[in-house]
């Protein structure tokens, strides 16, 4: 196990932000860290990085506390983006590289490579405050991985990025994981998590709700989502017990199907109601799992 | 890690406008001080008064000759006197106006009347008053039968020489005393200015890191105390460099004057050469210790606010303490060994300025100097430690400013 979070609890006065949370991440994997707003994601990340001390439990990397490995082990992109506004971009990246133990020469070379790669070349000598929000975010991402950390902790890395830059960042994260870097990132966008992550951890009110391999979680939930498209009476389902309408779209209806209900019964009823164009049993999407587990209000 | 932080804090400010401007202004002030006597002469000449040009009607007959004598002593350019016979007063009035003279003086001892178009000219009135005083004294002395020698004796000036016990074994005090006191004033003023200026720079630097939210990245990588000391040292280095530039400017000014370039006299004015070297060492000691003491408190102040705009509210109390120290230091000049000066020179908040002021004026008891330095060093260590604790908690807190009680809790950790 590369990263191990064990029974971590963090309280702020009378609020318990994280409660007895445990999960593990293998080396080189990408973990999606999910939860509604205020679930304790940022607090957990801060505890992992040692910014906050847990009230109980501990965090380890390869069996030793993170402090043993030193700050160069990880790269961190906090949710609250921040850079020194008056510094020039290239200078700022070199500074962050040096802060993570790079020599000034290495930091300069690598900063140049990344600037080129993420298409920031024309802003090289500009002050940070002159860059757009999206470009500042790219600078900060570079700052987090310039020193080739073994662990990347990214808090909402995609928020505020346009589709082109989102795609670029996904590519970078996949590449980092292929070279052995362990990536933990939080997101509200379930589609991004499904696309990138093999593993997920879902927390709610500071407690673990789900964790493990995304594919296995989905399989374990069963093929409980049913999509039906038909020409005819669309209200045929009302008489069938165990069927809950999730979405009424112009081109199809989406249901959750109770495990006790035989899908064939639904199909029979549908055929009587009209011409069935589509009848598909599916695994739930991460979005649906999320909503189901933490409630629609989250 | 700290060198990287120090370098960043140094490099990001050294190019900044505020730093460049204050440095250049300081250089100009030093050069100006060096040339002050010359400049003052120049301006004095430029604004020199015209000849005092008056008509005099003397009803006594004995005053005018003495007045003319005294006027002649003052120099022909300074005073011009023309006698007007008694009875021609009315035409004399007209002549004052027509010929553009300063006025008409009527002498009828012991009364004098001066009629002028410019009665509100204070400088002119006081010059005339002075002239008449001296003339009247001379006339009276003569009437009392005193000769020129006796007159000189009567008006001999007291030659007061103040000597400090314990100082000047080498017999070098005396004439330097005034100009070195002026320089000491100036050095205290510099401590005062730098404490406020660089203290504020530290506080707003910390607040800036918080408000720009870079703090979280930094704090994940660097210990808060390292971050704090990086900032204090970086800004301290900035201050030292500025200080070095100023001293260099002062020394260069000195050298120019010593070389006698531009025909400037060397023996006048304020010069670093007038200060005993040991005083410069004390200056460095109190300057640096004072800076570290205040800078760590300013850093803690910056750490408890969320935005740069709030910094002023928090650091005002520190600024006030520095101002108090400055005022007490100046008050100490009149009585460097008074109770107020002694107490203030032991309290770390005021000692950097007050003890230095006392040192410039003489030799305070060695025990007091030692106690002052030791207390200040202890305060620097304690201040840094406590501020480090406040800093550690404060830097990640946003929103409402913590109350004093909460700050005390941070200190306990």
XYZ file of C-alpha atoms in Angstrom:
711
model
C 0.000 0.000 0.000
C 1.437 3.319 -0.976
C -0.881 5.664 0.866
C -2.754 4.498 3.897
C -5.230 6.524 5.912
C -6.090 4.713 9.106
C -8.924 5.580 11.495
C -8.422 9.284 11.079
C -10.617 11.569 13.143
C -10.430 15.369 13.060
C -12.536 17.645 15.209
C -12.865 21.408 15.157
C -14.262 22.459 18.511
C -17.717 20.846 18.538
C -17.751 19.793 14.870
C -16.353 16.437 13.811
C -15.113 17.051 10.287
C -13.670 13.592 9.719
C -14.759 10.554 11.676
C -12.793 7.328 11.874
C -11.929 7.405 8.185
C -9.794 4.640 6.653
C -8.822 3.951 3.057
C -5.834 2.876 1.046
C -4.430 3.755 -2.342
C -2.060 1.562 -4.320
C 1.024 2.975 -5.965
C 0.389 4.494 -9.368
C -3.404 4.462 -9.021
C -5.742 7.374 -9.445
C -8.206 7.721 -6.612
C -11.341 9.809 -6.945
C -12.166 11.347 -3.600
C -15.849 12.137 -3.550
C -18.382 13.633 -1.260
C -20.899 16.461 -1.126
C -19.847 19.945 -0.048
C -18.741 19.967 3.561
C -18.210 16.209 3.657
C -14.664 16.644 4.945
C -12.667 16.127 1.746
C -10.427 19.165 2.149
C -9.912 18.444 5.844
C -8.915 14.862 5.017
C -6.445 16.077 2.409
C -4.967 18.562 4.852
C -4.580 15.786 7.406
C -2.886 13.558 4.813
C -0.395 16.335 4.054
C 0.255 17.118 7.685
C -1.166 20.636 7.508
C -3.651 19.571 10.183
C -2.922 17.142 12.960
C -5.555 14.400 13.318
C -7.149 13.976 16.720
C -6.909 10.216 16.242
C -5.534 7.795 13.677
C -2.629 8.275 11.350
C -1.535 8.549 7.766
C 1.370 6.623 6.286
C 3.223 6.241 3.019
C 4.867 2.875 2.439
C 4.470 2.097 6.093
C 6.078 5.233 7.455
C 4.574 8.587 8.460
C 4.668 11.251 5.758
C 6.932 13.453 7.835
C 9.591 10.740 7.467
C 9.631 11.235 3.693
C 9.798 14.992 3.719
C 7.825 17.535 1.751
C 9.255 16.551 -1.647
C 7.229 13.312 -1.486
C 4.019 15.014 -2.466
C 2.621 17.727 -4.644
C -0.450 19.613 -3.518
C -3.028 21.684 -5.304
C -5.301 23.219 -2.685
C -8.878 24.074 -3.472
C -8.199 27.713 -2.692
C -5.833 28.556 -5.499
C -3.019 30.811 -4.494
C 0.159 32.163 -5.996
C 2.207 35.273 -5.278
C 0.431 37.751 -7.558
C 3.453 39.995 -8.134
C 5.908 37.275 -9.090
C 6.688 36.469 -12.683
C 5.390 33.114 -13.808
C 8.657 31.394 -14.618
C 10.286 32.776 -11.489
C 7.346 31.546 -9.424
C 7.618 28.015 -10.798
C 11.342 27.948 -10.096
C 10.614 29.109 -6.559
C 8.074 26.319 -6.026
C 10.510 23.803 -7.499
C 13.254 24.941 -5.150
C 10.848 24.801 -2.257
C 10.473 21.110 -3.100
C 14.179 20.509 -3.081
C 15.079 21.001 -6.735
C 18.264 22.809 -7.606
C 17.709 26.139 -9.267
C 18.976 24.771 -12.597
C 16.742 21.694 -12.568
C 13.781 23.813 -11.560
C 14.391 26.206 -14.451
C 14.695 23.428 -17.041
C 11.614 21.604 -15.842
C 9.580 24.766 -15.547
C 10.400 25.544 -19.162
C 9.371 22.066 -20.283
C 6.048 22.255 -18.516
C 5.349 25.798 -19.648
C 5.863 24.627 -23.201
C 3.787 21.512 -22.723
C 0.759 23.262 -21.228
C 0.886 26.033 -23.799
C 1.847 28.838 -21.441
C 4.905 29.945 -23.420
C 3.634 33.414 -24.244
C 3.068 34.217 -20.560
C 6.504 33.067 -19.374
C 7.677 36.490 -18.162
C 4.267 37.816 -17.151
C 3.268 38.499 -13.595
C 0.917 35.945 -12.069
C -1.743 38.618 -11.592
C -1.751 39.243 -15.338
C -2.757 35.653 -16.119
C -6.314 34.413 -16.448
C -7.778 32.249 -13.689
C -7.456 29.140 -15.853
C -3.815 29.836 -16.639
C -3.059 30.551 -12.999
C -4.532 27.173 -12.205
C -2.316 25.523 -14.791
C 0.683 27.259 -13.243
C -0.301 25.892 -9.886
C -0.729 22.386 -11.258
C 2.779 22.627 -12.713
C 3.992 23.843 -9.352
C 2.514 20.760 -7.708
C 4.207 18.260 -10.000
C 7.386 20.037 -11.081
C 9.519 18.051 -8.660
C 8.044 14.710 -9.795
C 6.365 13.815 -6.519
C 5.375 10.244 -5.746
C 2.022 11.422 -4.450
C -0.206 14.073 -5.974
C -3.042 15.480 -3.909
C -5.341 17.666 -5.959
C -8.366 19.387 -4.482
C -10.911 20.014 -7.246
C -8.277 20.252 -9.982
C -10.797 20.611 -12.793
C -12.938 23.385 -11.392
C -12.712 26.468 -13.534
C -11.025 24.809 -16.509
C -12.483 24.921 -20.004
C -12.963 21.622 -21.928
C -9.649 21.926 -23.764
C -7.693 22.433 -20.548
C -9.720 19.781 -18.757
C -8.706 17.278 -21.418
C -5.096 18.441 -21.137
C -5.102 17.998 -17.361
C -6.682 14.533 -17.619
C -3.934 13.517 -19.974
C -1.303 14.830 -17.575
C -2.821 12.960 -14.638
C -3.041 9.685 -16.584
C 0.567 10.085 -17.626
C 1.636 10.764 -14.058
C -0.121 7.619 -12.889
C 1.513 5.586 -15.660
C 4.926 6.721 -14.479
C 4.117 5.473 -10.991
C 2.782 8.580 -9.320
C -0.150 8.013 -7.000
C -2.889 10.552 -7.582
C -5.674 11.505 -5.211
C -8.107 14.087 -6.454
C -11.471 15.349 -5.358
C -14.203 16.405 -7.705
C -17.862 17.143 -7.993
C -17.919 16.056 -11.626
C -18.720 12.371 -11.576
C -18.162 11.954 -15.306
C -14.541 13.093 -14.845
C -14.077 10.676 -11.986
C -15.532 7.771 -14.002
C -13.234 8.598 -16.856
C -10.030 8.833 -14.808
C -10.323 6.726 -11.714
C -10.042 3.079 -11.079
C -10.724 3.550 -7.400
C -13.014 5.843 -5.479
C -13.620 6.862 -1.915
C -16.971 8.415 -1.118
C -17.446 10.189 2.193
C -20.433 11.946 3.688
C -20.463 14.019 6.874
C -16.903 12.951 7.555
C -17.656 9.252 7.381
C -16.761 6.670 4.783
C -19.708 5.643 2.618
C -18.062 3.652 -0.155
C -14.575 2.762 -1.152
C -12.865 0.469 -3.572
C -12.585 -0.320 -7.237
C -15.141 1.686 -9.174
C -16.004 -1.133 -11.571
C -16.513 -3.586 -8.751
C -18.674 -1.149 -6.828
C -20.871 -0.733 -9.861
C -21.117 -4.470 -10.469
C -21.965 -5.082 -6.867
C -24.853 -2.695 -7.166
C -26.279 -4.876 -9.912
C -27.921 -3.974 -13.161
C -30.647 -2.051 -11.463
C -31.104 0.749 -13.959
C -33.565 0.216 -16.771
C -33.976 2.351 -19.854
C -37.037 1.886 -22.000
C -37.965 3.660 -25.229
C -41.294 2.881 -26.830
C -43.919 4.252 -29.177
C -47.232 3.929 -27.357
C -48.550 4.459 -23.848
C -45.628 5.817 -21.805
C -47.453 5.398 -18.519
C -47.553 1.593 -18.710
C -45.130 1.312 -15.763
C -47.473 2.813 -13.208
C -49.155 -0.521 -12.504
C -45.884 -2.412 -11.998
C -44.741 -2.546 -8.353
C -40.995 -2.250 -7.739
C -40.348 0.205 -10.526
C -39.295 3.788 -9.701
C -39.111 6.428 -12.406
C -35.774 8.240 -12.317
C -36.009 10.300 -15.475
C -38.651 11.026 -18.080
C -36.795 12.030 -21.197
C -38.338 12.702 -24.606
C -36.533 9.719 -26.090
C -36.545 7.289 -23.167
C -37.691 6.572 -19.627
C -35.235 5.637 -16.928
C -36.185 3.486 -13.931
C -34.651 1.937 -10.921
C -35.728 -1.654 -10.829
C -36.212 -3.422 -7.528
C -34.074 -6.597 -7.254
C -37.208 -8.632 -6.484
C -38.831 -7.602 -9.746
C -38.194 -9.717 -12.828
C -37.279 -7.393 -15.719
C -39.132 -9.733 -18.102
C -42.403 -8.712 -16.483
C -41.629 -5.112 -17.324
C -40.755 -6.067 -20.877
C -44.051 -7.950 -21.287
C -46.011 -4.951 -20.032
C -44.069 -2.616 -22.293
C -44.726 -4.746 -25.364
C -48.461 -4.576 -24.628
C -48.271 -0.798 -24.341
C -46.702 -0.249 -27.740
C -43.670 -0.764 -29.966
C -40.516 -1.203 -27.853
C -37.526 0.496 -29.483
C -35.069 0.135 -26.622
C -34.964 -2.014 -23.506
C -31.684 -1.867 -21.645
C -30.593 -3.029 -18.193
C -27.600 -1.026 -16.978
C -25.275 -0.561 -14.055
C -25.890 2.655 -12.186
C -23.723 5.631 -13.096
C -21.445 7.080 -10.444
C -23.741 10.058 -10.381
C -26.643 7.808 -9.419
C -24.611 5.980 -6.820
C -23.563 9.320 -5.380
C -27.086 10.667 -5.190
C -28.435 7.415 -3.796
C -25.788 7.161 -1.109
C -25.591 10.715 0.120
C -29.111 11.822 -0.697
C -30.456 14.125 -3.332
C -30.172 17.066 -1.004
C -26.409 16.927 -0.985
C 14.458 25.738 2.950
C 14.755 29.112 4.654
C 17.290 30.538 2.167
C 14.830 29.996 -0.694
C 12.163 31.847 1.284
C 14.517 34.641 2.279
C 15.588 35.066 -1.305
C 12.018 35.233 -2.548
C 10.945 37.798 0.016
C 14.026 39.834 -0.708
C 13.914 39.605 -4.495
C 10.206 40.270 -4.837
C 10.454 43.552 -2.928
C 13.831 44.898 -3.894
C 12.558 45.813 -7.359
C 9.349 47.265 -6.020
C 8.604 50.954 -6.318
C 8.161 51.640 -2.580
C 11.589 50.215 -1.801
C 13.365 52.021 -4.607
C 11.698 55.309 -3.715
C 12.464 55.178 0.008
C 16.049 54.164 -0.724
C 16.606 57.030 -3.119
C 14.900 59.504 -0.802
C 17.109 58.330 2.045
C 20.220 58.825 -0.068
C 19.083 62.337 -0.914
C 18.473 63.083 2.765
C 21.969 61.873 3.700
C 23.626 63.872 0.974
C 21.468 66.820 1.955
C 22.511 66.537 5.592
C 26.145 66.363 4.588
C 25.846 69.519 2.600
C 23.353 71.144 4.940
C 25.647 73.912 6.203
C 26.603 74.828 2.677
C 23.019 74.731 1.565
C 21.972 76.798 4.519
C 24.532 79.443 3.685
C 23.367 79.417 0.134
C 19.748 79.853 1.088
C 20.612 82.419 3.733
C 22.404 84.445 1.096
C 19.535 84.072 -1.296
C 17.083 85.314 1.260
C 19.374 87.899 2.878
C 17.634 91.074 3.855
C 18.275 94.287 2.048
C 20.117 97.103 3.649
C 18.227 98.719 6.474
C 17.891 102.180 5.031
C 16.446 104.773 7.376
C 16.207 108.511 7.968
C 16.857 109.665 11.526
C 15.749 112.777 13.361
C 17.686 113.061 16.603
C 16.157 115.451 19.126
C 18.842 114.682 21.731
C 21.882 115.386 19.603
C 23.977 112.738 21.377
C 22.402 109.531 20.113
C 22.997 109.864 16.382
C 26.835 109.708 16.484
C 26.712 106.509 18.568
C 24.094 105.031 16.284
C 26.255 105.821 13.253
C 29.227 104.185 15.006
C 27.313 100.974 15.742
C 25.865 100.980 12.230
C 29.375 101.310 10.800
C 30.420 98.261 12.918
C 27.593 96.305 11.296
C 28.904 97.098 7.836
C 27.864 99.578 5.219
C 25.681 97.034 3.356
C 23.727 96.197 6.498
C 22.650 99.595 7.680
C 22.457 102.978 5.992
C 21.623 106.002 8.085
C 20.941 109.516 6.985
C 20.435 112.302 9.488
C 17.577 114.723 9.023
C 17.663 118.075 10.789
C 15.035 118.731 13.439
C 12.035 120.482 11.952
C 12.081 118.710 8.594
C 10.061 115.746 9.767
C 7.184 116.265 7.359
C 9.410 116.435 4.285
C 11.270 113.429 5.651
C 8.023 111.445 5.674
C 7.554 112.345 2.045
C 11.145 111.316 1.269
C 10.609 107.864 2.834
C 7.807 107.305 0.373
C 9.407 108.967 -2.647
C 12.881 107.475 -2.241
C 11.683 104.014 -1.200
C 13.437 104.064 2.160
C 12.549 101.722 4.998
C 11.312 104.379 7.390
C 11.819 107.432 9.553
C 13.203 107.099 13.067
C 12.501 109.810 15.635
C 14.834 109.692 18.620
C 13.738 111.378 21.848
C 15.370 109.389 24.603
C 14.264 107.176 26.125
C 11.640 106.959 23.404
C 12.055 105.972 19.800
C 9.387 106.164 17.133
C 9.723 104.393 13.844
C 7.365 105.238 11.025
C 7.362 102.883 8.093
C 5.285 101.612 5.219
C 6.023 98.073 6.381
C 5.202 98.047 10.081
C 4.415 94.311 10.059
C 7.910 93.373 8.873
C 8.998 91.486 11.941
C 12.532 90.826 10.724
C 13.092 94.506 10.000
C 11.655 95.563 13.348
C 13.834 93.181 15.278
C 16.947 94.262 13.395
C 16.192 97.849 14.233
C 15.457 96.965 17.840
C 18.802 95.189 18.062
C 20.615 98.110 16.511
C 19.017 100.596 18.907
C 19.664 98.383 21.940
C 23.349 98.198 21.185
C 23.613 101.898 20.443
C 21.787 102.857 23.614
C 23.976 100.544 25.701
C 27.090 102.062 24.232
C 25.832 105.589 24.791
C 24.892 104.837 28.396
C 28.234 103.174 29.048
C 30.023 106.194 27.731
C 27.932 108.533 29.838
C 28.880 106.431 32.868
C 32.505 107.041 31.968
C 33.474 103.557 30.789
C 36.278 103.167 28.257
C 36.416 100.740 25.368
C 38.301 98.103 27.428
C 35.858 98.267 30.289
C 33.057 98.055 27.773
C 34.526 94.889 26.285
C 34.866 93.408 29.788
C 31.289 94.266 30.589
C 30.005 92.414 27.576
C 32.381 89.471 27.617
C 30.502 86.229 26.853
C 30.595 83.405 29.362
C 32.654 80.549 27.941
C 30.664 77.507 29.066
C 32.171 74.104 28.411
C 30.116 71.024 29.337
C 32.033 67.839 30.070
C 30.665 64.377 30.668
C 32.155 62.440 33.559
C 33.638 59.200 32.290
C 33.736 60.158 28.629
C 36.496 61.857 26.768
C 39.581 60.579 28.541
C 41.247 61.198 25.248
C 40.102 64.772 25.545
C 38.129 64.672 22.341
C 34.676 65.706 23.503
C 33.764 69.350 23.647
C 33.156 70.861 20.256
C 31.877 67.637 18.680
C 29.137 67.325 21.209
C 26.454 69.304 19.434
C 26.912 67.821 16.002
C 27.080 64.278 17.341
C 23.867 64.914 19.253
C 22.232 66.008 16.031
C 23.456 62.841 14.380
C 22.187 60.773 17.312
C 18.761 62.361 16.894
C 18.908 61.339 13.327
C 19.972 57.764 14.083
C 17.130 57.351 16.564
C 14.805 58.694 13.961
C 16.127 56.055 11.594
C 15.524 53.247 14.081
C 12.025 54.589 14.545
C 11.315 54.853 10.824
C 12.769 51.446 10.006
C 10.914 49.654 12.802
C 7.605 51.013 11.582
C 8.341 50.675 7.897
C 9.776 47.170 7.952
C 7.417 45.977 10.660
C 4.509 46.978 8.490
C 6.163 45.338 5.513
C 6.376 42.063 7.444
C 2.755 42.265 8.594
C 1.376 43.074 5.186
C 3.601 40.428 3.602
C 2.085 37.780 5.853
C -1.434 39.074 5.265
C -0.760 39.096 1.540
C 0.225 35.440 1.643
C -2.983 34.708 3.449
C -5.228 36.726 1.206
C -3.663 35.373 -1.979
C -4.126 31.886 -0.523
C -0.595 30.856 -1.360
C -0.322 30.144 2.342
C -1.818 26.681 2.104
C 0.743 25.534 -0.454
C 3.530 27.046 1.612
C 2.343 25.613 4.893
C 2.122 22.134 3.364
C 5.797 22.347 2.480
C 7.400 24.519 5.123
C 7.006 24.804 8.871
C 5.117 27.959 9.849
C 8.036 29.142 11.956
C 10.377 28.669 8.998
C 7.982 30.654 6.887
C 7.883 33.396 9.496
C 11.653 33.599 9.881
C 12.128 33.464 6.136
C 9.981 36.538 5.845
C 11.603 38.373 8.739
C 15.097 37.642 7.470
C 14.206 38.505 3.890
C 12.737 41.832 4.873
C 15.516 42.356 7.406
C 18.066 41.864 4.631
C 16.150 44.406 2.601
C 16.402 46.843 5.492
C 20.106 46.194 6.009
C 20.828 46.746 2.356
C 18.940 50.009 2.379
C 20.799 50.979 5.503
C 24.137 50.085 3.888
C 23.282 52.189 0.861
C 22.434 55.131 3.089
C 25.625 54.823 5.109
C 27.600 54.560 1.878
C 25.916 57.729 0.651
C 26.784 59.482 3.904
C 30.408 58.324 3.760
C 30.691 59.320 0.123
C 29.350 62.757 0.971
C 31.932 62.951 3.719
C 34.705 61.957 1.374
C 33.675 64.587 -1.127
C 33.767 67.219 1.567
C 37.038 65.945 2.984
C 38.578 66.178 -0.453
C 37.488 69.778 -0.485
C 35.742 69.390 -3.798
C 33.406 72.170 -4.823
C 35.196 74.333 -2.286
C 33.121 72.968 0.554
C 34.412 73.317 4.092
C 34.820 70.086 5.995
C 34.636 71.291 9.534
C 30.989 72.208 9.541
C 27.818 70.217 9.464
C 26.816 66.717 10.384
C 29.155 63.931 9.602
C 29.428 60.281 10.490
C 33.047 60.937 11.249
C 31.945 62.800 14.357
C 30.443 59.694 15.944
C 32.488 57.399 18.102
C 32.755 53.947 16.479
C 31.398 52.265 19.601
C 28.184 54.204 19.094
C 27.841 52.775 15.616
C 28.165 49.289 17.120
C 25.442 50.088 19.654
C 23.334 51.433 16.849
C 23.677 48.153 14.936
C 22.895 46.120 18.076
C 19.719 48.006 18.937
C 18.671 48.382 15.336
C 18.900 44.645 14.646
C 17.499 43.415 17.969
C 14.696 45.943 17.824
C 13.872 44.885 14.308
C 13.721 41.178 15.187
C 11.633 41.846 18.257
C 9.075 43.965 16.496
C 9.127 42.029 13.219
C 8.084 38.778 14.890
C 5.190 40.534 16.614
C 4.213 42.236 13.387
C 4.300 38.829 11.683
C 1.896 37.441 14.266
C -0.292 40.500 13.718
C -0.355 39.835 9.990
C -1.233 36.209 10.646
C -4.451 36.918 12.522
C -6.097 38.976 9.785
C -7.636 37.637 6.593
C -7.075 40.533 4.250
C -4.336 43.077 3.707
C -6.769 45.918 4.422
C -7.242 44.695 7.981
C -3.540 44.811 8.765
C -3.612 48.454 9.799
C -6.200 47.871 12.488
C -4.068 45.203 14.077
C -0.657 46.805 13.816
C -1.764 50.230 15.027
C -1.043 49.273 18.614
C 2.492 48.201 17.681
C 3.043 51.424 15.808
C 1.855 53.323 18.869
C 4.363 51.481 21.064
C 7.143 52.440 18.671
C 5.987 56.058 18.685
C 6.013 56.022 22.490
C 9.578 54.704 22.431
C 10.535 57.438 20.005
C 9.017 60.185 22.149
C 10.598 58.866 25.341
C 13.939 58.627 23.538
C 13.677 62.315 22.673
C 12.630 63.204 26.187
C 15.698 61.312 27.403
C 17.880 63.779 25.605
C 17.141 66.395 28.231
C 17.735 63.991 31.096
C 19.321 60.725 29.982
C 19.564 59.324 33.493
C 16.106 60.293 34.710
C 13.724 57.675 36.032
C 11.550 57.596 32.902
C 14.548 57.125 30.638
C 15.982 54.381 32.837
C 12.730 52.418 32.981
C 11.960 52.844 29.285
C 15.464 51.764 28.392
C 14.838 48.415 30.074
C 11.444 47.640 28.527
C 11.995 45.808 25.220
C 9.187 47.714 23.481
C 10.979 51.005 24.000
C 14.560 50.039 24.827
C 15.949 49.921 21.268
C 15.446 53.665 20.931
C 15.676 54.861 24.521
C 18.793 52.953 25.524
C 20.478 53.989 22.327
C 19.533 57.596 23.027
C 21.068 57.343 26.480
C 24.214 55.791 25.040
C 24.637 58.647 22.590
C 24.457 61.215 25.383
C 26.910 59.707 27.793
C 27.678 56.583 29.703
C 24.689 54.990 31.365
C 25.704 52.516 34.114
C 27.099 49.347 32.545
C 24.665 47.229 34.539
C 21.726 49.047 32.970
C 23.137 48.660 29.482
C 23.716 44.954 30.063
C 20.232 44.500 31.544
C 18.694 46.327 28.610
C 20.457 44.159 26.035
C 19.764 40.917 27.899
C 16.080 41.757 28.347
C 15.813 42.661 24.701
C 17.469 39.429 23.586
C 15.138 37.445 25.843
C 12.200 39.354 24.442
C 13.338 38.573 20.901
C 13.470 34.860 21.702
C 10.144 34.815 23.570
C 8.478 37.063 21.033
C 9.572 34.850 18.160
C 8.414 31.743 19.988
C 4.994 33.126 20.896
C 4.517 34.731 17.518
C 5.453 31.444 15.883
C 2.620 29.752 17.744
C 0.107 32.428 16.825
C 1.358 32.315 13.284
C 0.983 28.544 13.073
C -2.691 28.652 13.961
C -3.469 32.024 12.438
C -2.218 31.449 8.922
C -4.933 28.951 8.039
C -7.761 30.789 9.730
C -9.932 32.944 7.552
C -12.990 35.008 8.214
C -13.618 36.515 11.597
C -10.579 37.938 13.304
C -9.764 35.984 16.465
C -10.441 37.643 19.790
C -7.654 38.382 22.198
C -8.680 35.385 24.281
C -8.473 33.106 21.259
C -5.020 34.446 20.488
C -3.971 33.573 24.025
C -5.234 30.068 23.404
C -3.098 29.779 20.238
C -0.100 30.749 22.329
C -0.735 27.860 24.655
C -0.866 25.729 21.538
